[in-house]
Amino acid sequence: MTTLIKSQLLTEKTTLLSSKHNQYTFLVSPKSNKISIAREVENVFPNNIKVTKVNILATTAKPKKNRRTGRGELVGGYYKKAVVTLQAGHKIELV
């Protein structure tokens, strides 16, 4: 069995989301979907966490311009983020 959750994103914006709106952000596998992410979060983290909503953001590589030709290589890459909303009163302890 492969894990869908790669890591947890910890930035200023994600810490504000977790404290104000009870939302946590994870980097997830490109093959994952909302239902599988919700199940994995409920199984991986202890304390009987209940997920109410999952939003997914998928990003693609962006072209970088070359000064002479106007074209260039792709920079970045493809990755998927999942913003998971928990029920009121439930909490994930950050490590």
PDB file of C-alpha atoms in Angstrom, residues 18-24 47-53 84-92:
ATOM      1  CA  SER A  18      -5.104  25.793  10.943  1.00  0.00           C
ATOM      2  CA  SER A  19      -5.594  28.163  13.863  1.00  0.00           C
ATOM      3  CA  LYS A  20      -8.598  30.115  12.532  1.00  0.00           C
ATOM      4  CA  HIS A  21     -10.513  27.714  10.278  1.00  0.00           C
ATOM      5  CA  ASN A  22      -9.326  24.270  11.446  1.00  0.00           C
ATOM      6  CA  GLN A  23      -7.839  23.531   7.989  1.00  0.00           C
ATOM      7  CA  TYR A  24      -4.567  21.693   7.341  1.00  0.00           C
ATOM      8  CA  ASN A  47      -7.365  10.853  18.233  1.00  0.00           C
ATOM      9  CA  ASN A  48     -10.271   9.785  15.942  1.00  0.00           C
ATOM     10  CA  ILE A  49     -10.095  12.809  13.635  1.00  0.00           C
ATOM     11  CA  LYS A  50     -13.150  13.444  11.424  1.00  0.00           C
ATOM     12  CA  VAL A  51     -12.704  15.149   8.040  1.00  0.00           C
ATOM     13  CA  THR A  52     -15.590  17.312   6.798  1.00  0.00           C
ATOM     14  CA  LYS A  53     -14.185  18.664   3.531  1.00  0.00           C
ATOM     15  CA  VAL A  84      -8.354  19.308   4.665  1.00  0.00           C
ATOM     16  CA  THR A  85     -11.062  20.775   6.911  1.00  0.00           C
ATOM     17  CA  LEU A  86     -11.708  18.988  10.207  1.00  0.00           C
ATOM     18  CA  GLN A  87     -14.820  18.971  12.376  1.00  0.00           C
ATOM     19  CA  ALA A  88     -15.029  21.549  15.146  1.00  0.00           C
ATOM     20  CA  GLY A  89     -13.117  20.394  18.214  1.00  0.00           C
ATOM     21  CA  HIS A  90     -10.785  18.075  16.283  1.00  0.00           C
ATOM     22  CA  LYS A  91      -7.124  18.991  15.941  1.00  0.00           C
ATOM     23  CA  ILE A  92      -3.915  17.658  14.385  1.00  0.00           C
TER      24      ILE A  92
END
